[in-house]
Each structure stands twice: as C-alpha cells, then as structure tokens.
Amino acid sequence: MKIGSFSETPEEWNKRPFVSFAQIERFNTSSPQSPNLDYSNIDSYKYEILQTEISEILVKIDKFKDICSSGQSKSFENIINQNKKAEEWYLERETWDLVSRLYALRMKRGISFPDKKSRLSSDEISNQLKNSITDYSKMQKILEIDDFLAEKIVIKKWLEHNAPAISLNEDKKDYWLFTLREAKLNANKKDKDETLVSQLDPDAPSRLQQSLALEDQEYDNLVNKRIFQCIRRGQFEEALNICINNGEPWRAASLSGGAFFSDKSLDTTKGPYDELIYPNKKSKVSGGNVNRALWKHMCFLIATESDKSPYEKAYYAALAGSLDQILPVCNNFEDKFWAEICCVIENRIDSILSKSFNFYESQVSNPPLQKLDQGHISESCYDIFSNLLSDNDSQIKQNALNQFREIQVAIMENNLNEYLEKYSEYLKNGGFQNTNIQFLRFIAHLILVSRDAKQYLDPIVTDTIITYYSQFLIIASLTDIVPVYLSKLPSVISDHLYSNFLSGVDKSIEDRKYFLDLAEESNLDVLSIAKLTTIKILDSFKSEDFDGIDIDEIYVSSINDPITDDELVQIRALEWINFYQRLHTYSLVLVTGLARKFFILGRANAVIALFNSLPTDFVKDSWRFFARILAKSRGPSDSLVRSYDDEISITENSVWEDALKLYYGETESRSVSENSSNEGDEILLQNSNKDALNEDFEVLKWPTLLVTSFFLEFVHLNNLSEGYIALSRFTEHMDNYKNMKEIMLADESWKAAAIENFEISQKVIRKGILESNWLGEWLALKEYDSEQNKQRSLEMGILRQKYIPDCLTALYNILISTKDFIPGNLAASFELVQMVADDSYAIYKELLIKSKRYPNGKIYEFLYKINDSAYGILK
C-alpha cells in the first residue's frame, strides 16, 4: 500500500478522539470479523438479535456521540478553522444519532439487507387492515408491516431532534391589542381606513380581505414563525402552547386535528408504535379525529391562501403534506430535507388509509374532497438528496456535498454497502493521501457498529477500509491502538499488517514486547505475527549466493570487532520470535541459518553476538533427547552429544508432534515410576501432551529429523563460536610469552591460568569440533530433496572446508605453544595425525580439497607441522 502525505500534518491532528474511540472499541468484545455469509442469491436477510445486544450497541453509539459533543465544544477553543471543525463534529454526532435510531428499528425488526423488491404497495398494505377498525389500530398495523414508512418517520424525528435550538420570545396575551385600538379610532373617523380590519374574529382578515395593525401583523408573523420552528423541531406541544398563550386557542385546535381516531373500547391503551405515530411523548389523544381527511384538506386550503404569511402557510402545509408551501421558508439543507420527508410520510399514510375499509364513516363535504395538489414528492432519499444538490441556493448545494450528509442518505436508504464500495475504491485510487481523517475514522467505526448490529456489508470492502484506517494510525504514531482494529480483520490480513509495522520498530526489547502484548490483548495471533515479522526483516537483506565462493579469501574477524548495523538488525529480528518459548523450535532453524551465513562471511563476532542474544531457556530438553538418538544412529562414535544410552527407536518419517508425545510419555512415566506408585498417575502422564500444546502448530508437522538435525548443527556452530572465544582468551593470556618466557613460567598463577585456558580451548576444539564429525554429511538430510536443503548442504560443506583446517591448525598451535609447561603436549601435537586419519571424523577429506592457493590441498601444510613435532620429540 502506497502511503502519501495527508492534507494535514500529524502535528495538526487531534489524536485524543482516535484514542477515545479505540478505548470504547477495545472494551467492546462483540465486534466480529467480517461475516462469512453468502448474500449473492437473496434480496433480504432476516436475523434475530437479543435485546441486551441491542442495548449494548446503542450505549456504544451514545459514547461515540459524547466524544463528538466534546470535540465540537473544544473546536471552538481553537480560533483557526473553528467553524469548520465544529461543523464536522456536529455532523458526525448527528450521523451517529441517525445510525442509533435507524439501527435500533432495524435490529428490532431483524432487517439487515435492503428488501426493495418485496416492498409492499399501498394496496397490499390496505388489504391487511381488514381487522383494524380505527385509524389508530390501522396505523399500528401499518407501522408493523411497512418498513418504508416506519423508517421515514424515524428519519423525520431525527431531523427534528437535531435541528438547532431556538429561543422563544415572551408571549403577548392581549389579542390583537393594537388592531382593537386602531379599529375603535377608525370607527369614529369620517374618512375610514378601509384596509384596516373592522372585525376581530380569527377569520376576519381573510374573509374581509383587510389587514391588521402593523404592530399586530408583525407580532403575528413572529408567532407564526415560532410555531413553524416548533413543528420543524417536533415540539408539537410547545407549538400548541404558543397559540394558547397568545390568545389563539382556535389556532391550537386547528393544529390538533391530525390525531388518529381511536376508540378506548376497541384499542389498547398504548400501542407499540405510539412513539412513531404521535408527535409528542404522551399517550394518544383521547378520541382523535374521525374526520382527519377533512382536517388535512382544511390545512391544505389554508396553506394555499395568498394572504397568509409564509410561516403560517408552511406549518399548515407540513401537516397536510404539501411540499410547495413549505420550501419557501426552508433556508438550509436539513430544513428542506425535513420538508420532503414530511410530505413523503403524509402521502404514504393517505395512500394507505384512503383505500382501507372504515367502520366509522367520516363526515366529509358533498361532493367528496378533491385530491390535494401536494406537488412533486420524491419517495427516495437519494432523489431528495439529488434535488438538493441542484438547489438554487449555493450554500445548500455546498452543504449537500459534505461527506457526512452523503453517507447519511446511504444509511437512510439502507444502501451503505454501495457507498462503502465507492469509498473503498476512492481510497485505493489515491484518495487515501487526501482523505478527511475524521471521516475515515467515522467510517471505520460505522463498519464495526454495523457488524455488531448484523447489518450486511461486503467483507472485502469493509476489510479494505479498516486496513487503510489501521495504516493511518501507524502513520500518525497511534500505534498503541492499532491492534484494536487489526483484530477486526481476518488473520491473513491483520498478521501481515501488524508484522509490517513491527518490522520497522527499532526500539528496546521491552518496547518490542509491549507491542506484542498489545496485540495479544486484542486477541491477535501473536505467534503468527512474530514469525512474519522476523521473516520479513531477514528477507529484506540480500540473499547470499555462496556457490563458487573462494574459501581461502574468507577472513575471520576478531571476536572483539564491532558488528555492523545490518548484522545487528538481523540478530534483533529474532527477538520477535524468541519472546515465546512456543516458537523456539521455529527460531532454531532461523538462528542456525543466520549463524551459518555469518560464519561463511567470516563474521565470528556476529555469530557470538547472535548466540549471546538468545534467551537462557532457548534450548529445549526434547531437542537434546532426540539429538542424542540421531547422533547415536548416524553420528561419529565419539560424538559430543552421544551420551544417552537408552535404546529408543524413532522412525525416520515421524513428525515432531509424534516425537514429542513419545518423549513426554517416556520421560514423565519414568519420573512417576521413581516418585509414585500410583498407577493412575502414570497413565495420566503417559497420555499427556504438554509440549505439543506448547509448540507452534506449524512446527508440529515438521519431520523430527529436521528439528534434530538443525539442533545438532546449532550445537556445532555454537561449539565453533565457543572455540573462538576460548582461543581469544588463550591468545590474550599468552601474549608476550615468547619475549617473557622465563618470567611468566616462574609465575605460578599465570601458569595455572594458562593451563586452564589451554584445557578449555583444547576441549572445545577437539571434542566439540574435530572429533564430532563437525557439520558432516550425516547432518545433511539427503533424503529431503529440496532447494533449501541443497543450499544448506552446500553451506555446511563450505564451513567444513574453511573451519576444519583452521581448527586443526589452532589445536596444533596451542599444543606447541604450551609444550614448555604442559608435559606431553609436544607428543600430543604429533598424535593429531591419527585423529586426522580417522574415517569417523573425516578431517583428512577437508585437507585434500584443492584450491587456487593450495593446489595440492592443505594436507602438506599439516604434514610439515607434524614433521616439526617429530623433530622436536627426537630432539
């Protein structure tokens, strides 16, 4: 994934919200990974979800909303771009509220996949209302079966709830006070003002086509605006109170006619959908309006009267569902969207109720009411949104382009999946570098909430978006929360992503372990991640081709030379897997391969640093156990590791898991036999599989021969590194011996230390290397014909050719250099010829290999040394 620069620098990002969202998600264990469900051949998917699960999801969303509210208030503290930031937080909070409301409804109904093809027509719904007598009971039934209407009402309530708060002015209780006074004065004038209303009943201005006094007209306009603002915000009770408090109870009555007719003897006291049916939280109005259709017609007529103020027309139009009279007073995106939704709802209700059977006949005019001209009503939220995108108001068009408003529409239409597909493509096609990071964070959490709520989303698309979000968190140095999101991805993705991040972590070993612990807390597969991290680091270094290497050109470094930066990186790469004892067998192969490579390059100091970096408990007893068996069956007679005399056969084709079961069955049953007479305990331990449970599953399927062969190679390479350490100490101690021989030999403590250093060096070189058939063909596993094994055999051959002669020379030199104070060392140097000639050690084979520098091999150099020893003995 190519990562570019964001439009904002990391220093400008407010990282606290990202952490806050992650903390909520970290403690939420219910978010599943992408569901493996096949939705390709269905149009809808129903499911069941427990009420407790619904509550947990809604609580989680409420916490997200709280973070947004806090972000909105804090953004005002920053003078620069405060309005833009505050708006983004407001829109995000508003969107979370929409998600909460719609998902709550969908979860209760078990709606996951949009079922557009099977959406019921108004006729089909009407046919299901035969057993419903009152309009109230019909509405309960309609909302039960009509997902479309129920969701549109939820959207309307959401728009009302999130409208900006309004300040209500003090009510004026005197009814048209200024008009009354002007009318009295006008009555006594000869030249009367014919434009001033002469009667004060509510219909007088309309009936007489006369005006109120200017002050009363202005106040009436203000009242009408306040009534509209209350209805726009769903504050229906407050709108009625404004009418009553201003001396217009008749207006309150005219607004109240929308209550659906109910009969207490037939209807339940409170239905399940009262919250959707009524504009206030109180229970239904007793009785309701049996002439609701007539009332709506009245509202429509008032809304179309030319002498009414725009706001009065608007709120009556909203009740009637007449769009053209509402839009003139809608000044922003949300107001216009609300107006459209109001009309969609009223039109849908009318189309259903008008076709249903009515037990109670409403008293309508004769002839019947004509169909209301409600204007063009778009039932699709996408169509409404499209209309607003082409609105004449440039600010509304600009608002419609906001990403949060775009996704709000996708959520409303239950078409989030299609939106995310486009967003995913946008990220993949370069948009990631320029994306709104707040919106990216919102999308990632919306995906997780949707999964919680069992809302179907394409797993490939959603995994891609979460992957990009995780990548952003790494870029933003929010690494502590990265595992929270990677745990929501399939392991094949999360393991590689986190290992990519870890492979660049150049910090202390404690910090590295901390990052793995974070991954483990989020239930990531830390063993897989650790392995991938190590492999990626090692693979980043150029593979060495040692075929045809000139052995004589290999220069062996001093053990005191500093290691290079590249060597340190490769050595530290193994830290990731060595944190876990379960991965030590896996690490064994990589450690051995790296040590082999370093030795071929002559970097003895790097090998020593590598072995010193290993945990103290790196070597497992099970390795030793089977290595002794392999050494006994294949190795030299005097092998260093051949000290286990029990006759235990292992098959050449057994896997490591079977070998471990045998090992623990044998060792633990033997232990029980010595410490317990309880037969039940012995059987229990024989059947145990402790090590198999503490071993990497991949390694359990490896051949036993592979594990044991690599361990023996590990031992041999470690012996060589210990040999160089011992030789270095010996050489350092013997420094200036030739120039100060008599003085040093007179110093008993020096001589004792010299003898000790000699014995250590001789033991490691003779027993650990020369007499162990060091890296001999018996370790090559020729039965496995693979490129990796061929390369390994080649490299082991190179090491034998280089280091067997070197170690033989070193052993000869330390024997000769100590002959003055260790009796028998001169003779021992001569006797090396017997060791060289022994077929089981195969040392002579390496001395016979010819090269440019040694066209006859190194055998003659060795024989010259033997001649010198013989001459010294004779002398």
PDB file of N, CA and C in Angstrom, residues 149-219:
ATOM      1  N   LEU A 149     -42.321   3.160   5.701  1.00  0.00           N
ATOM      2  CA  LEU A 149     -42.941   4.255   6.432  1.00  0.00           C
ATOM      3  C   LEU A 149     -42.325   4.414   7.815  1.00  0.00           C
ATOM      4  N   ALA A 150     -42.104   3.292   8.473  1.00  0.00           N
ATOM      5  CA  ALA A 150     -41.530   3.351   9.820  1.00  0.00           C
ATOM      6  C   ALA A 150     -40.171   4.043   9.805  1.00  0.00           C
ATOM      7  N   GLU A 151     -39.343   3.712   8.819  1.00  0.00           N
ATOM      8  CA  GLU A 151     -38.020   4.320   8.750  1.00  0.00           C
ATOM      9  C   GLU A 151     -38.096   5.797   8.382  1.00  0.00           C
ATOM     10  N   LYS A 152     -39.052   6.150   7.515  1.00  0.00           N
ATOM     11  CA  LYS A 152     -39.181   7.566   7.160  1.00  0.00           C
ATOM     12  C   LYS A 152     -39.613   8.396   8.371  1.00  0.00           C
ATOM     13  N   ILE A 153     -40.468   7.835   9.219  1.00  0.00           N
ATOM     14  CA  ILE A 153     -40.863   8.554  10.433  1.00  0.00           C
ATOM     15  C   ILE A 153     -39.674   8.698  11.375  1.00  0.00           C
ATOM     16  N   VAL A 154     -38.848   7.663  11.474  1.00  0.00           N
ATOM     17  CA  VAL A 154     -37.638   7.743  12.303  1.00  0.00           C
ATOM     18  C   VAL A 154     -36.716   8.830  11.766  1.00  0.00           C
ATOM     19  N   ILE A 155     -36.571   8.905  10.456  1.00  0.00           N
ATOM     20  CA  ILE A 155     -35.711   9.932   9.846  1.00  0.00           C
ATOM     21  C   ILE A 155     -36.262  11.325  10.137  1.00  0.00           C
ATOM     22  N   LYS A 156     -37.583  11.471  10.053  1.00  0.00           N
ATOM     23  CA  LYS A 156     -38.217  12.766  10.347  1.00  0.00           C
ATOM     24  C   LYS A 156     -37.944  13.170  11.800  1.00  0.00           C
ATOM     25  N   LYS A 157     -38.112  12.232  12.709  1.00  0.00           N
ATOM     26  CA  LYS A 157     -37.867  12.546  14.116  1.00  0.00           C
ATOM     27  C   LYS A 157     -36.401  12.876  14.366  1.00  0.00           C
ATOM     28  N   TRP A 158     -35.524  12.217  13.614  1.00  0.00           N
ATOM     29  CA  TRP A 158     -34.094  12.522  13.738  1.00  0.00           C
ATOM     30  C   TRP A 158     -33.808  13.947  13.265  1.00  0.00           C
ATOM     31  N   LEU A 159     -34.380  14.318  12.142  1.00  0.00           N
ATOM     32  CA  LEU A 159     -34.188  15.675  11.632  1.00  0.00           C
ATOM     33  C   LEU A 159     -34.746  16.708  12.604  1.00  0.00           C
ATOM     34  N   GLU A 160     -35.860  16.394  13.243  1.00  0.00           N
ATOM     35  CA  GLU A 160     -36.458  17.315  14.211  1.00  0.00           C
ATOM     36  C   GLU A 160     -35.607  17.423  15.475  1.00  0.00           C
ATOM     37  N   HIS A 161     -35.102  16.296  15.919  1.00  0.00           N
ATOM     38  CA  HIS A 161     -34.319  16.280  17.161  1.00  0.00           C
ATOM     39  C   HIS A 161     -33.007  17.055  17.020  1.00  0.00           C
ATOM     40  N   ASN A 162     -32.404  16.991  15.832  1.00  0.00           N
ATOM     41  CA  ASN A 162     -31.083  17.586  15.642  1.00  0.00           C
ATOM     42  C   ASN A 162     -31.121  18.993  15.049  1.00  0.00           C
ATOM     43  N   ALA A 163     -32.314  19.547  14.911  1.00  0.00           N
ATOM     44  CA  ALA A 163     -32.392  20.932  14.450  1.00  0.00           C
ATOM     45  C   ALA A 163     -31.834  21.864  15.524  1.00  0.00           C
ATOM     46  N   PRO A 164     -31.191  22.951  15.132  1.00  0.00           N
ATOM     47  CA  PRO A 164     -30.627  23.883  16.123  1.00  0.00           C
ATOM     48  C   PRO A 164     -31.706  24.397  17.074  1.00  0.00           C
ATOM     49  N   ALA A 165     -31.321  24.611  18.294  1.00  0.00           N
ATOM     50  CA  ALA A 165     -32.265  25.102  19.305  1.00  0.00           C
ATOM     51  C   ALA A 165     -32.714  26.526  18.964  1.00  0.00           C
ATOM     52  N   ILE A 166     -33.918  26.856  19.391  1.00  0.00           N
ATOM     53  CA  ILE A 166     -34.449  28.209  19.164  1.00  0.00           C
ATOM     54  C   ILE A 166     -34.751  28.848  20.513  1.00  0.00           C
ATOM     55  N   SER A 167     -34.685  30.180  20.521  1.00  0.00           N
ATOM     56  CA  SER A 167     -35.053  30.919  21.738  1.00  0.00           C
ATOM     57  C   SER A 167     -36.471  31.461  21.563  1.00  0.00           C
ATOM     58  N   LEU A 168     -37.336  31.123  22.498  1.00  0.00           N
ATOM     59  CA  LEU A 168     -38.742  31.536  22.402  1.00  0.00           C
ATOM     60  C   LEU A 168     -38.942  32.900  23.045  1.00  0.00           C
ATOM     61  N   ASN A 169     -39.598  33.810  22.318  1.00  0.00           N
ATOM     62  CA  ASN A 169     -39.871  35.143  22.858  1.00  0.00           C
ATOM     63  C   ASN A 169     -41.034  35.101  23.848  1.00  0.00           C
ATOM     64  N   GLU A 170     -41.129  36.140  24.650  1.00  0.00           N
ATOM     65  CA  GLU A 170     -42.214  36.227  25.631  1.00  0.00           C
ATOM     66  C   GLU A 170     -43.561  36.374  24.908  1.00  0.00           C
ATOM     67  N   ASP A 171     -44.556  35.615  25.375  1.00  0.00           N
ATOM     68  CA  ASP A 171     -45.875  35.653  24.739  1.00  0.00           C
ATOM     69  C   ASP A 171     -46.623  36.948  25.079  1.00  0.00           C
ATOM     70  N   LYS A 172     -47.419  37.397  24.129  1.00  0.00           N
ATOM     71  CA  LYS A 172     -48.269  38.581  24.339  1.00  0.00           C
ATOM     72  C   LYS A 172     -49.713  38.074  24.454  1.00  0.00           C
ATOM     73  N   LYS A 173     -50.293  38.188  25.609  1.00  0.00           N
ATOM     74  CA  LYS A 173     -51.605  37.586  25.865  1.00  0.00           C
ATOM     75  C   LYS A 173     -52.781  38.429  25.363  1.00  0.00           C
ATOM     76  N   ASP A 174     -52.570  39.715  25.118  1.00  0.00           N
ATOM     77  CA  ASP A 174     -53.664  40.562  24.622  1.00  0.00           C
ATOM     78  C   ASP A 174     -53.880  40.299  23.146  1.00  0.00           C
ATOM     79  N   TYR A 175     -55.109  39.943  22.819  1.00  0.00           N
ATOM     80  CA  TYR A 175     -55.443  39.522  21.458  1.00  0.00           C
ATOM     81  C   TYR A 175     -55.558  40.731  20.539  1.00  0.00           C
ATOM     82  N   TRP A 176     -54.677  40.886  19.589  1.00  0.00           N
ATOM     83  CA  TRP A 176     -54.677  41.971  18.600  1.00  0.00           C
ATOM     84  C   TRP A 176     -54.975  43.326  19.259  1.00  0.00           C
ATOM     85  N   LEU A 177     -54.190  43.606  20.259  1.00  0.00           N
ATOM     86  CA  LEU A 177     -54.381  44.811  21.055  1.00  0.00           C
ATOM     87  C   LEU A 177     -54.314  46.082  20.200  1.00  0.00           C
ATOM     88  N   PHE A 178     -53.311  46.189  19.340  1.00  0.00           N
ATOM     89  CA  PHE A 178     -53.138  47.398  18.521  1.00  0.00           C
ATOM     90  C   PHE A 178     -54.248  47.517  17.477  1.00  0.00           C
ATOM     91  N   THR A 179     -54.663  46.373  16.933  1.00  0.00           N
ATOM     92  CA  THR A 179     -55.744  46.392  15.937  1.00  0.00           C
ATOM     93  C   THR A 179     -57.059  46.835  16.566  1.00  0.00           C
ATOM     94  N   LEU A 180     -57.323  46.352  17.807  1.00  0.00           N
ATOM     95  CA  LEU A 180     -58.537  46.738  18.524  1.00  0.00           C
ATOM     96  C   LEU A 180     -58.570  48.245  18.742  1.00  0.00           C
ATOM     97  N   ARG A 181     -57.452  48.785  19.161  1.00  0.00           N
ATOM     98  CA  ARG A 181     -57.403  50.230  19.414  1.00  0.00           C
ATOM     99  C   ARG A 181     -57.554  51.017  18.111  1.00  0.00           C
ATOM    100  N   GLU A 182     -56.883  50.589  17.045  1.00  0.00           N
ATOM    101  CA  GLU A 182     -56.991  51.290  15.769  1.00  0.00           C
ATOM    102  C   GLU A 182     -58.407  51.196  15.195  1.00  0.00           C
ATOM    103  N   ALA A 183     -59.033  50.014  15.423  1.00  0.00           N
ATOM    104  CA  ALA A 183     -60.409  49.830  14.898  1.00  0.00           C
ATOM    105  C   ALA A 183     -61.385  50.782  15.582  1.00  0.00           C
ATOM    106  N   LYS A 184     -61.222  50.972  16.895  1.00  0.00           N
ATOM    107  CA  LYS A 184     -62.099  51.893  17.631  1.00  0.00           C
ATOM    108  C   LYS A 184     -61.899  53.314  17.117  1.00  0.00           C
ATOM    109  N   LEU A 185     -60.657  53.681  16.915  1.00  0.00           N
ATOM    110  CA  LEU A 185     -60.390  55.037  16.410  1.00  0.00           C
ATOM    111  C   LEU A 185     -60.901  55.196  14.983  1.00  0.00           C
ATOM    112  N   ASN A 186     -60.739  54.169  14.216  1.00  0.00           N
ATOM    113  CA  ASN A 186     -61.150  54.209  12.813  1.00  0.00           C
ATOM    114  C   ASN A 186     -62.666  54.335  12.666  1.00  0.00           C
ATOM    115  N   ALA A 187     -63.367  53.724  13.635  1.00  0.00           N
ATOM    116  CA  ALA A 187     -64.851  53.746  13.572  1.00  0.00           C
ATOM    117  C   ALA A 187     -65.395  55.161  13.724  1.00  0.00           C
ATOM    118  N   ASN A 188     -64.650  56.040  14.399  1.00  0.00           N
ATOM    119  CA  ASN A 188     -65.124  57.394  14.647  1.00  0.00           C
ATOM    120  C   ASN A 188     -64.636  58.393  13.593  1.00  0.00           C
ATOM    121  N   LYS A 189     -63.897  57.906  12.657  1.00  0.00           N
ATOM    122  CA  LYS A 189     -63.378  58.800  11.624  1.00  0.00           C
ATOM    123  C   LYS A 189     -64.363  58.907  10.461  1.00  0.00           C
ATOM    124  N   LYS A 190     -64.374  60.112   9.866  1.00  0.00           N
ATOM    125  CA  LYS A 190     -65.193  60.275   8.666  1.00  0.00           C
ATOM    126  C   LYS A 190     -64.571  59.522   7.494  1.00  0.00           C
ATOM    127  N   ASP A 191     -63.241  59.746   7.359  1.00  0.00           N
ATOM    128  CA  ASP A 191     -62.511  59.043   6.295  1.00  0.00           C
ATOM    129  C   ASP A 191     -61.899  57.765   6.880  1.00  0.00           C
ATOM    130  N   LYS A 192     -62.669  56.724   6.810  1.00  0.00           N
ATOM    131  CA  LYS A 192     -62.215  55.472   7.431  1.00  0.00           C
ATOM    132  C   LYS A 192     -61.108  54.813   6.589  1.00  0.00           C
ATOM    133  N   ASP A 193     -60.237  54.127   7.296  1.00  0.00           N
ATOM    134  CA  ASP A 193     -59.197  53.312   6.635  1.00  0.00           C
ATOM    135  C   ASP A 193     -59.818  51.980   6.260  1.00  0.00           C
ATOM    136  N   GLU A 194     -60.129  51.844   4.974  1.00  0.00           N
ATOM    137  CA  GLU A 194     -60.832  50.640   4.521  1.00  0.00           C
ATOM    138  C   GLU A 194     -59.946  49.406   4.519  1.00  0.00           C
ATOM    139  N   THR A 195     -58.632  49.624   4.646  1.00  0.00           N
ATOM    140  CA  THR A 195     -57.739  48.462   4.635  1.00  0.00           C
ATOM    141  C   THR A 195     -57.619  47.816   6.006  1.00  0.00           C
ATOM    142  N   LEU A 196     -58.034  48.558   7.071  1.00  0.00           N
ATOM    143  CA  LEU A 196     -57.940  48.031   8.424  1.00  0.00           C
ATOM    144  C   LEU A 196     -59.130  47.131   8.706  1.00  0.00           C
ATOM    145  N   VAL A 197     -58.853  45.992   9.274  1.00  0.00           N
ATOM    146  CA  VAL A 197     -59.914  45.024   9.559  1.00  0.00           C
ATOM    147  C   VAL A 197     -60.909  45.640  10.525  1.00  0.00           C
ATOM    148  N   SER A 198     -62.187  45.417  10.243  1.00  0.00           N
ATOM    149  CA  SER A 198     -63.238  46.021  11.064  1.00  0.00           C
ATOM    150  C   SER A 198     -63.853  45.038  12.040  1.00  0.00           C
ATOM    151  N   GLN A 199     -63.511  43.769  11.893  1.00  0.00           N
ATOM    152  CA  GLN A 199     -63.991  42.740  12.810  1.00  0.00           C
ATOM    153  C   GLN A 199     -62.790  41.964  13.346  1.00  0.00           C
ATOM    154  N   LEU A 200     -62.982  41.398  14.541  1.00  0.00           N
ATOM    155  CA  LEU A 200     -61.812  40.793  15.197  1.00  0.00           C
ATOM    156  C   LEU A 200     -61.942  39.283  15.387  1.00  0.00           C
ATOM    157  N   ASP A 201     -62.814  38.644  14.653  1.00  0.00           N
ATOM    158  CA  ASP A 201     -62.833  37.179  14.740  1.00  0.00           C
ATOM    159  C   ASP A 201     -61.636  36.644  13.951  1.00  0.00           C
ATOM    160  N   PRO A 202     -61.182  35.431  14.233  1.00  0.00           N
ATOM    161  CA  PRO A 202     -59.952  34.900  13.608  1.00  0.00           C
ATOM    162  C   PRO A 202     -59.977  34.917  12.101  1.00  0.00           C
ATOM    163  N   ASP A 203     -61.146  34.710  11.491  1.00  0.00           N
ATOM    164  CA  ASP A 203     -61.212  34.644  10.031  1.00  0.00           C
ATOM    165  C   ASP A 203     -61.403  36.001   9.372  1.00  0.00           C
ATOM    166  N   ALA A 204     -61.567  37.038  10.167  1.00  0.00           N
ATOM    167  CA  ALA A 204     -61.914  38.350   9.620  1.00  0.00           C
ATOM    168  C   ALA A 204     -60.903  38.842   8.577  1.00  0.00           C
ATOM    169  N   PRO A 205     -59.600  38.858   8.857  1.00  0.00           N
ATOM    170  CA  PRO A 205     -58.657  39.376   7.848  1.00  0.00           C
ATOM    171  C   PRO A 205     -58.765  38.634   6.518  1.00  0.00           C
ATOM    172  N   SER A 206     -58.974  37.321   6.594  1.00  0.00           N
ATOM    173  CA  SER A 206     -59.072  36.542   5.347  1.00  0.00           C
ATOM    174  C   SER A 206     -60.425  36.764   4.674  1.00  0.00           C
ATOM    175  N   ARG A 207     -61.469  36.750   5.455  1.00  0.00           N
ATOM    176  CA  ARG A 207     -62.823  36.882   4.900  1.00  0.00           C
ATOM    177  C   ARG A 207     -63.056  38.261   4.320  1.00  0.00           C
ATOM    178  N   LEU A 208     -62.622  39.278   5.055  1.00  0.00           N
ATOM    179  CA  LEU A 208     -62.866  40.653   4.647  1.00  0.00           C
ATOM    180  C   LEU A 208     -61.761  41.214   3.760  1.00  0.00           C
ATOM    181  N   GLN A 209     -60.682  40.446   3.617  1.00  0.00           N
ATOM    182  CA  GLN A 209     -59.533  40.900   2.830  1.00  0.00           C
ATOM    183  C   GLN A 209     -59.015  42.236   3.344  1.00  0.00           C
ATOM    184  N   GLN A 210     -58.935  42.302   4.678  1.00  0.00           N
ATOM    185  CA  GLN A 210     -58.414  43.501   5.324  1.00  0.00           C
ATOM    186  C   GLN A 210     -57.230  43.117   6.228  1.00  0.00           C
ATOM    187  N   SER A 211     -56.487  44.161   6.617  1.00  0.00           N
ATOM    188  CA  SER A 211     -55.230  43.910   7.338  1.00  0.00           C
ATOM    189  C   SER A 211     -55.340  44.252   8.806  1.00  0.00           C
ATOM    190  N   LEU A 212     -54.425  43.668   9.591  1.00  0.00           N
ATOM    191  CA  LEU A 212     -54.278  44.019  11.000  1.00  0.00           C
ATOM    192  C   LEU A 212     -53.419  45.265  11.115  1.00  0.00           C
ATOM    193  N   ALA A 213     -53.405  45.799  12.322  1.00  0.00           N
ATOM    194  CA  ALA A 213     -52.489  46.901  12.599  1.00  0.00           C
ATOM    195  C   ALA A 213     -51.063  46.399  12.411  1.00  0.00           C
ATOM    196  N   LEU A 214     -50.177  47.306  12.014  1.00  0.00           N
ATOM    197  CA  LEU A 214     -48.824  46.922  11.671  1.00  0.00           C
ATOM    198  C   LEU A 214     -48.152  46.167  12.817  1.00  0.00           C
ATOM    199  N   GLU A 215     -48.307  46.675  14.060  1.00  0.00           N
ATOM    200  CA  GLU A 215     -47.646  46.017  15.194  1.00  0.00           C
ATOM    201  C   GLU A 215     -48.167  44.598  15.388  1.00  0.00           C
ATOM    202  N   ASP A 216     -49.498  44.427  15.284  1.00  0.00           N
ATOM    203  CA  ASP A 216     -50.079  43.082  15.440  1.00  0.00           C
ATOM    204  C   ASP A 216     -49.690  42.168  14.275  1.00  0.00           C
ATOM    205  N   GLN A 217     -49.596  42.761  13.095  1.00  0.00           N
ATOM    206  CA  GLN A 217     -49.199  41.943  11.933  1.00  0.00           C
ATOM    207  C   GLN A 217     -47.768  41.434  12.109  1.00  0.00           C
ATOM    208  N   GLU A 218     -46.892  42.316  12.560  1.00  0.00           N
ATOM    209  CA  GLU A 218     -45.504  41.904  12.777  1.00  0.00           C
ATOM    210  C   GLU A 218     -45.408  40.835  13.860  1.00  0.00           C
ATOM    211  N   TYR A 219     -46.198  41.034  14.937  1.00  0.00           N
ATOM    212  CA  TYR A 219     -46.150  40.050  16.015  1.00  0.00           C
ATOM    213  C   TYR A 219     -46.753  38.718  15.553  1.00  0.00           C
TER     214      TYR A 219
END
